[in-house]
Short mmCIF file of C-alpha atoms and ligand atoms in Angstrom, two decimals:
data_model
loop_
_atom_site.label_atom_id
_atom_site.label_comp_id
_atom_site.label_asym_id
_atom_site.label_seq_id
_atom_site.Cartn_x
_atom_site.Cartn_y
_atom_site.Cartn_z
CA UNK A 1 -73.58 17.47 -37.94
CA UNK A 2 -77.26 17.04 -36.81
CA UNK A 3 -80.01 19.10 -38.07
CA UNK A 4 -80.97 19.65 -34.34
CA UNK A 5 -78.41 20.58 -31.94
CA UNK A 6 -79.12 19.46 -28.49
CA UNK A 7 -76.88 20.83 -25.63
CA UNK A 8 -77.48 20.60 -21.76
CA UNK A 9 -75.71 23.10 -19.49
CA UNK A 10 -76.76 24.71 -16.19
CA UNK A 11 -80.04 22.87 -16.05
CA UNK A 12 -81.10 24.13 -19.71
CA UNK A 13 -81.57 21.51 -22.32
CA UNK A 14 -81.05 24.20 -25.63
CA UNK A 15 -82.46 22.64 -28.72
CA UNK A 16 -81.08 24.52 -31.96
CA UNK A 17 -82.48 24.37 -35.45
CA UNK A 18 -79.40 23.65 -37.45
CA UNK A 19 -80.52 23.23 -41.10
CA UNK A 20 -79.93 26.80 -42.08
CA UNK A 21 -79.48 25.93 -46.07
CA UNK A 22 -83.15 25.12 -45.94
CA UNK A 23 -84.14 27.85 -43.56
CA UNK A 24 -84.43 25.60 -40.86
CA UNK A 25 -87.46 23.68 -42.46
CA UNK A 26 -88.21 20.81 -40.26
CA UNK A 27 -87.83 17.14 -41.63
CA UNK A 28 -89.42 13.99 -40.25
CA UNK A 29 -86.07 13.13 -38.79
CA UNK A 30 -85.97 16.48 -37.05
CA UNK A 31 -89.40 16.05 -35.43
CA UNK A 32 -88.47 12.81 -34.19
CA UNK A 33 -85.16 14.00 -32.51
CA UNK A 34 -87.28 16.87 -31.00
CA UNK A 35 -89.85 14.68 -29.92
CA UNK A 36 -87.08 12.28 -28.39
CA UNK A 37 -85.31 15.19 -26.76
CA UNK A 38 -88.55 16.35 -25.01
CA UNK A 39 -88.98 13.06 -23.90
CA UNK A 40 -85.27 12.76 -22.41
CA UNK A 41 -85.71 16.32 -20.70
CA UNK A 42 -88.92 15.37 -19.10
CA UNK A 43 -87.23 12.40 -17.57
CA UNK A 44 -83.89 13.67 -16.92
CA UNK A 45 -83.68 15.48 -13.39
CA UNK A 46 -80.77 17.55 -14.62
CA UNK A 47 -82.89 19.21 -17.15
CA UNK A 48 -85.04 21.88 -15.52
CA UNK A 49 -85.95 24.06 -18.22
CA UNK A 50 -85.81 23.56 -22.25
CA UNK A 51 -84.79 26.44 -24.69
CA UNK A 52 -85.73 26.22 -28.31
CA UNK A 53 -83.81 28.49 -30.90
CA UNK A 54 -83.06 29.24 -34.13
CA UNK A 55 -80.33 31.63 -35.19
CA UNK A 56 -80.23 35.51 -35.49
CA UNK A 57 -81.81 35.30 -39.36
CA UNK A 58 -84.22 32.34 -39.10
CA UNK A 59 -86.33 30.58 -36.81
CA UNK A 60 -87.98 28.00 -39.00
CA UNK A 61 -89.73 27.73 -42.31
CA UNK A 62 -91.92 25.46 -40.91
CA UNK A 63 -92.69 21.80 -42.43
CA UNK A 64 -90.37 20.52 -44.80
CA UNK A 65 -92.32 21.06 -47.93
CA UNK A 66 -90.52 17.99 -49.59
CA UNK A 67 -91.88 15.84 -46.96
CA UNK A 68 -95.29 16.88 -47.16
CA UNK A 69 -95.31 15.90 -50.81
CA UNK A 70 -93.52 12.65 -50.48
CA UNK A 71 -94.05 11.43 -47.15
CA UNK A 72 -97.23 13.02 -45.50
CA UNK A 73 -97.74 12.20 -41.69
CA UNK A 74 -100.77 9.69 -41.72
CA UNK A 75 -100.88 8.28 -38.12
CA UNK A 76 -101.04 9.91 -34.51
CA UNK A 77 -97.47 8.54 -33.85
CA UNK A 78 -96.05 10.25 -36.91
CA UNK A 79 -92.88 12.26 -35.96
CA UNK A 80 -94.88 15.80 -36.13
CA UNK A 81 -97.77 14.45 -34.11
CA UNK A 82 -95.53 13.23 -31.53
CA UNK A 83 -93.65 16.26 -31.21
CA UNK A 84 -96.65 18.30 -30.87
CA UNK A 85 -98.23 16.31 -28.21
CA UNK A 86 -94.75 16.33 -26.64
CA UNK A 87 -94.39 20.31 -26.47
CA UNK A 88 -98.21 20.76 -25.85
CA UNK A 89 -97.97 18.50 -22.49
CA UNK A 90 -94.37 19.31 -21.55
CA UNK A 91 -94.39 19.71 -17.65
CA UNK A 92 -91.36 21.62 -17.31
CA UNK A 93 -90.88 25.31 -18.64
CA UNK A 94 -90.01 26.02 -22.19
CA UNK A 95 -88.61 29.21 -23.51
CA UNK A 96 -88.20 30.23 -27.25
CA UNK A 97 -85.92 32.71 -29.02
CA UNK A 98 -87.28 33.91 -32.21
CA UNK A 99 -85.65 35.57 -35.16
CA UNK A 100 -86.53 36.18 -38.69
CA UNK A 101 -89.30 34.18 -40.15
CA UNK A 102 -91.29 31.65 -38.46
CA UNK A 103 -93.74 29.92 -40.57
CA UNK A 104 -96.34 27.65 -39.78
CA UNK A 105 -95.22 25.19 -37.02
CA UNK A 106 -92.55 27.69 -36.48
CA UNK A 107 -95.23 29.94 -35.15
CA UNK A 108 -97.87 27.46 -33.84
CA UNK A 109 -95.37 25.72 -31.54
CA UNK A 110 -94.79 29.16 -29.54
CA UNK A 111 -98.44 28.96 -28.26
CA UNK A 112 -96.90 25.80 -26.42
CA UNK A 113 -94.01 27.78 -24.85
CA UNK A 114 -93.92 29.70 -21.68
CA UNK A 115 -91.84 32.38 -22.39
CA UNK A 116 -90.66 33.78 -26.07
CA UNK A 117 -87.91 36.29 -26.74
CA UNK A 118 -88.05 37.82 -30.29
CA UNK A 119 -85.60 39.39 -32.23
CA UNK A 120 -86.94 42.92 -33.86
CA UNK A 121 -86.76 41.25 -37.52
CA UNK A 122 -88.95 38.25 -36.39
CA UNK A 123 -91.91 37.51 -38.87
CA UNK A 124 -94.83 35.06 -37.64
CA UNK A 125 -96.93 33.27 -40.41
CA UNK A 126 -99.40 30.64 -40.40
CA UNK A 127 -100.06 30.35 -44.28
CA UNK A 128 -102.11 26.84 -44.06
CA UNK A 129 -104.92 28.21 -46.19
CA UNK A 130 -102.40 29.39 -48.94
CA UNK A 131 -101.04 25.62 -48.83
CA UNK A 132 -104.48 24.08 -49.11
CA UNK A 133 -104.51 23.32 -45.24
CA UNK A 134 -105.82 23.79 -41.98
CA UNK A 135 -104.39 24.91 -38.61
CA UNK A 136 -102.39 22.38 -36.43
CA UNK A 137 -101.11 22.43 -32.93
CA UNK A 138 -104.29 23.67 -31.64
CA UNK A 139 -103.75 26.95 -33.36
CA UNK A 140 -107.57 27.14 -34.56
CA UNK A 141 -108.34 27.28 -30.76
CA UNK A 142 -105.31 29.25 -29.32
CA UNK A 143 -104.66 31.92 -32.10
CA UNK A 144 -108.32 33.12 -31.68
CA UNK A 145 -108.05 33.38 -28.18
CA UNK A 146 -104.58 35.02 -28.02
CA UNK A 147 -105.32 37.53 -30.75
CA UNK A 148 -108.93 38.09 -30.88
CA UNK A 149 -111.34 36.55 -33.72
CA UNK A 150 -110.61 39.27 -36.42
CA UNK A 151 -106.82 39.46 -36.14
CA UNK A 152 -106.77 35.41 -35.85
CA UNK A 153 -108.89 35.29 -38.91
CA UNK A 154 -106.10 37.69 -40.72
CA UNK A 155 -103.31 35.54 -39.67
CA UNK A 156 -105.02 32.11 -40.44
CA UNK A 157 -107.72 32.78 -43.28
CA UNK A 158 -105.42 35.28 -45.22
CA UNK A 159 -102.15 33.81 -44.14
CA UNK A 160 -100.50 37.29 -43.50
CA UNK A 161 -97.45 37.74 -41.56
CA UNK A 162 -97.22 39.88 -38.32
CA UNK A 163 -94.40 41.22 -37.18
CA UNK A 164 -92.32 41.16 -33.61
CA UNK A 165 -94.20 44.46 -32.27
CA UNK A 166 -97.73 42.92 -33.12
CA UNK A 167 -96.72 39.81 -31.46
CA UNK A 168 -95.66 41.94 -28.32
CA UNK A 169 -98.72 43.53 -28.55
CA UNK A 170 -100.87 40.43 -28.28
CA UNK A 171 -98.76 38.80 -25.76
CA UNK A 172 -97.44 36.01 -27.93
CA UNK A 173 -93.91 37.23 -27.08
CA UNK A 174 -92.71 38.54 -23.86
CA UNK A 175 -89.93 41.21 -25.16
CA UNK A 176 -88.48 42.57 -28.70
CA UNK A 177 -84.78 42.51 -28.64
CA UNK A 178 -81.93 42.94 -31.04
CA UNK A 179 -81.72 39.71 -33.10
CA UNK A 180 -78.08 39.06 -32.16
CA UNK A 181 -78.79 39.18 -28.63
CA UNK A 182 -82.16 36.91 -28.65
CA UNK A 183 -80.73 33.52 -27.82
CA UNK A 184 -78.46 34.92 -25.14
CA UNK A 185 -81.20 36.70 -23.38
CA UNK A 186 -83.63 33.77 -23.88
CA UNK A 187 -81.04 31.68 -22.58
CA UNK A 188 -80.31 33.86 -19.62
CA UNK A 189 -84.35 33.43 -18.68
CA UNK A 190 -84.15 29.77 -19.21
CA UNK A 191 -81.25 29.50 -16.53
CA UNK A 192 -83.34 31.87 -14.30
CA UNK A 193 -86.01 29.33 -14.35
CA UNK A 194 -83.62 26.58 -13.95
CA UNK A 195 -82.43 27.77 -10.63
CA UNK A 196 -85.77 28.11 -9.39
CA UNK A 197 -87.43 24.82 -7.56
CA UNK A 198 -88.50 22.46 -9.94
CA UNK A 199 -91.40 20.92 -8.30
CA UNK A 200 -92.85 24.53 -7.84
CA UNK A 201 -92.53 25.40 -11.56
CA UNK A 202 -93.94 22.17 -12.69
CA UNK A 203 -96.88 22.50 -10.11
CA UNK A 204 -97.54 26.10 -11.47
CA UNK A 205 -97.36 25.47 -15.08
CA UNK A 206 -99.80 22.78 -14.62
CA UNK A 207 -102.31 24.73 -13.02
CA UNK A 208 -101.89 27.64 -15.58
CA UNK A 209 -102.59 24.89 -18.22
CA UNK A 210 -105.26 22.97 -16.34
CA UNK A 211 -108.42 24.71 -17.57
CA UNK A 212 -107.29 24.35 -21.29
CA UNK A 213 -105.61 20.90 -21.61
CA UNK A 214 -108.21 18.54 -22.53
CA UNK A 215 -109.50 21.05 -24.98
CA UNK A 216 -106.25 21.74 -26.60
CA UNK A 217 -105.33 17.90 -26.87
CA UNK A 218 -108.99 17.26 -28.55
CA UNK A 219 -108.59 20.27 -30.72
CA UNK A 220 -105.11 19.01 -31.96
CA UNK A 221 -106.54 15.52 -32.55
CA UNK A 222 -109.30 16.92 -34.67
CA UNK A 223 -106.99 19.26 -36.52
CA UNK A 224 -104.56 16.58 -37.17
CA UNK A 225 -107.36 14.51 -38.75
CA UNK A 226 -108.19 17.10 -41.32
CA UNK A 227 -104.54 18.18 -41.91
CA UNK A 228 -103.61 14.57 -42.73
CA UNK A 229 -106.44 14.50 -45.28
CA UNK A 230 -106.14 17.68 -46.78
CA UNK A 231 -102.14 17.05 -47.38
CA UNK A 232 -103.31 14.44 -49.76
CA UNK A 233 -105.92 16.64 -51.54
CA UNK A 234 -105.65 18.73 -54.84
CA UNK A 235 -104.80 22.15 -53.26
CA UNK A 236 -102.22 21.36 -51.35
CA UNK A 237 -100.34 18.88 -53.86
CA UNK A 238 -100.82 22.05 -56.06
CA UNK A 239 -99.12 24.22 -53.22
CA UNK A 240 -96.15 21.89 -52.93
CA UNK A 241 -95.63 21.26 -56.34
CA UNK A 242 -95.55 24.97 -57.15
CA UNK A 243 -93.03 25.69 -54.10
CA UNK A 244 -90.84 23.37 -55.09
CA UNK A 245 -90.74 24.43 -58.98
CA UNK A 246 -90.46 27.98 -57.57
CA UNK A 247 -93.57 29.22 -59.40
CA UNK A 248 -96.91 30.79 -58.19
CA UNK A 249 -99.53 28.11 -57.45
CA UNK A 250 -102.34 27.97 -59.81
CA UNK A 251 -105.85 27.07 -57.86
CA UNK A 252 -108.19 27.93 -60.71
CA UNK A 253 -109.51 24.58 -61.48
CA UNK A 254 -109.39 23.27 -57.46
N1 LIG B 1 -89.45 23.28 -47.01
C1 LIG B 1 -88.33 22.82 -47.75
N2 LIG B 1 -87.60 23.70 -48.30
C2 LIG B 1 -87.48 24.73 -48.08
C3 LIG B 1 -88.63 25.38 -46.94
C4 LIG B 1 -89.64 24.47 -46.51
N3 LIG B 1 -90.71 24.78 -45.87
N4 LIG B 1 -88.31 26.84 -46.90
C5 LIG B 1 -87.31 27.17 -47.53
N5 LIG B 1 -87.06 25.84 -48.34
C6 LIG B 1 -85.50 25.94 -49.13
C7 LIG B 1 -85.79 26.72 -50.31
O1 LIG B 1 -86.40 25.64 -51.17
C8 LIG B 1 -84.59 27.00 -50.62
O2 LIG B 1 -83.79 25.73 -50.99
P1 LIG B 1 -82.77 25.91 -52.26
O3 LIG B 1 -81.60 26.74 -51.97
O4 LIG B 1 -82.36 24.37 -52.67
O5 LIG B 1 -83.54 26.54 -53.63
C9 LIG B 1 -83.75 27.40 -49.34
O6 LIG B 1 -84.51 26.89 -48.55
C10 LIG B 1 -83.86 28.54 -49.11
O7 LIG B 1 -85.27 29.20 -49.16
P2 LIG B 1 -85.76 30.78 -49.78
O8 LIG B 1 -86.97 30.53 -50.31
O9 LIG B 1 -84.81 31.12 -51.17
O10 LIG B 1 -85.33 31.85 -48.82
P3 LIG B 1 -85.81 33.21 -48.47
O11 LIG B 1 -85.17 34.10 -47.72
O12 LIG B 1 -86.17 33.81 -49.75
O13 LIG B 1 -87.27 33.03 -47.75
C11 LIG B 1 -88.94 32.03 -46.41
C12 LIG B 1 -87.42 32.50 -46.63
C13 LIG B 1 -88.91 31.21 -45.04
C14 LIG B 1 -89.69 33.33 -46.20
C15 LIG B 1 -89.35 31.04 -47.44
O14 LIG B 1 -88.34 30.12 -47.82
C16 LIG B 1 -90.64 30.39 -47.52
O15 LIG B 1 -91.61 31.03 -47.50
N6 LIG B 1 -90.65 29.05 -47.46
C17 LIG B 1 -91.79 27.99 -47.30
C18 LIG B 1 -92.57 28.34 -45.98
C19 LIG B 1 -93.61 27.37 -45.85
O16 LIG B 1 -94.73 27.40 -46.58
N7 LIG B 1 -93.69 26.63 -44.73
C20 LIG B 1 -94.77 25.58 -44.59
C21 LIG B 1 -95.58 25.79 -43.72
S1 LIG B 1 -96.79 24.89 -43.22
#
């Protein structure tokens, strides 16, 4: 079975992370599937909203760290950058259901979703610095905007996780719900959106995003260049190798 399940029903294309043995970490192949699904969802008149979900225990452990070591993305058409560009420019509504850990891109992708429902076990983290990396997905712009600078610095410089209630307080999530109900609640909200006039949804989303869109894409490009370079530098290599060897990283000589 694929690591990304794609199912369309009642106007909602549901994308489910399905790599539970690796905590739904996202490989290049999965980014490619997600990017392709978003293109199809945009073009297909029968799709009026998209839902992204994991399961009740885990949303996503972020980028697959083995892939970061073996095949780091290098060009703007790499699957991860195609996915990020796709989600940041997707014209129809996107809903997310998040339970358990949402690490790295598992959190940053949510800044490009329109509605987010979180299980009370959701834990959001962006540990880029701990991995010798910098933010991606325009999170260096969007996180300070939403959290305020000092809370953003805790999240992005210290890489400290924050829980569902804190995410609700800053407005990253719409509602905190029991984990076993999150996917169903998000599905119901997506279906409510799908029943509305699509042209009105698209125009409203476009107008709400308009003042930020070019700044988001510009920042994403700048972050992507730094991120791509830093993936190959000693700090990141040490962090990834340490993760694979199940030990603490040693940055003392870096
Ligand atoms: N890439 C590749 N494999 C990953 C992974 C990732 N990002 N996250 C987890 N896995 C794998 C583990 O290596 C382990 O594989 P194994 O069973 O073959 O040893 C399996 O998934 C289970 O992970 P484990 O760490 O034992 O689960 P946990 O419940 O104790 O912790 C997390 C879950 C998400 C908190 C933890 O796995 C984690 O921190 N992952 C790394 C997150 C990260 O740094 N992502 C990159 C962000 S840019």
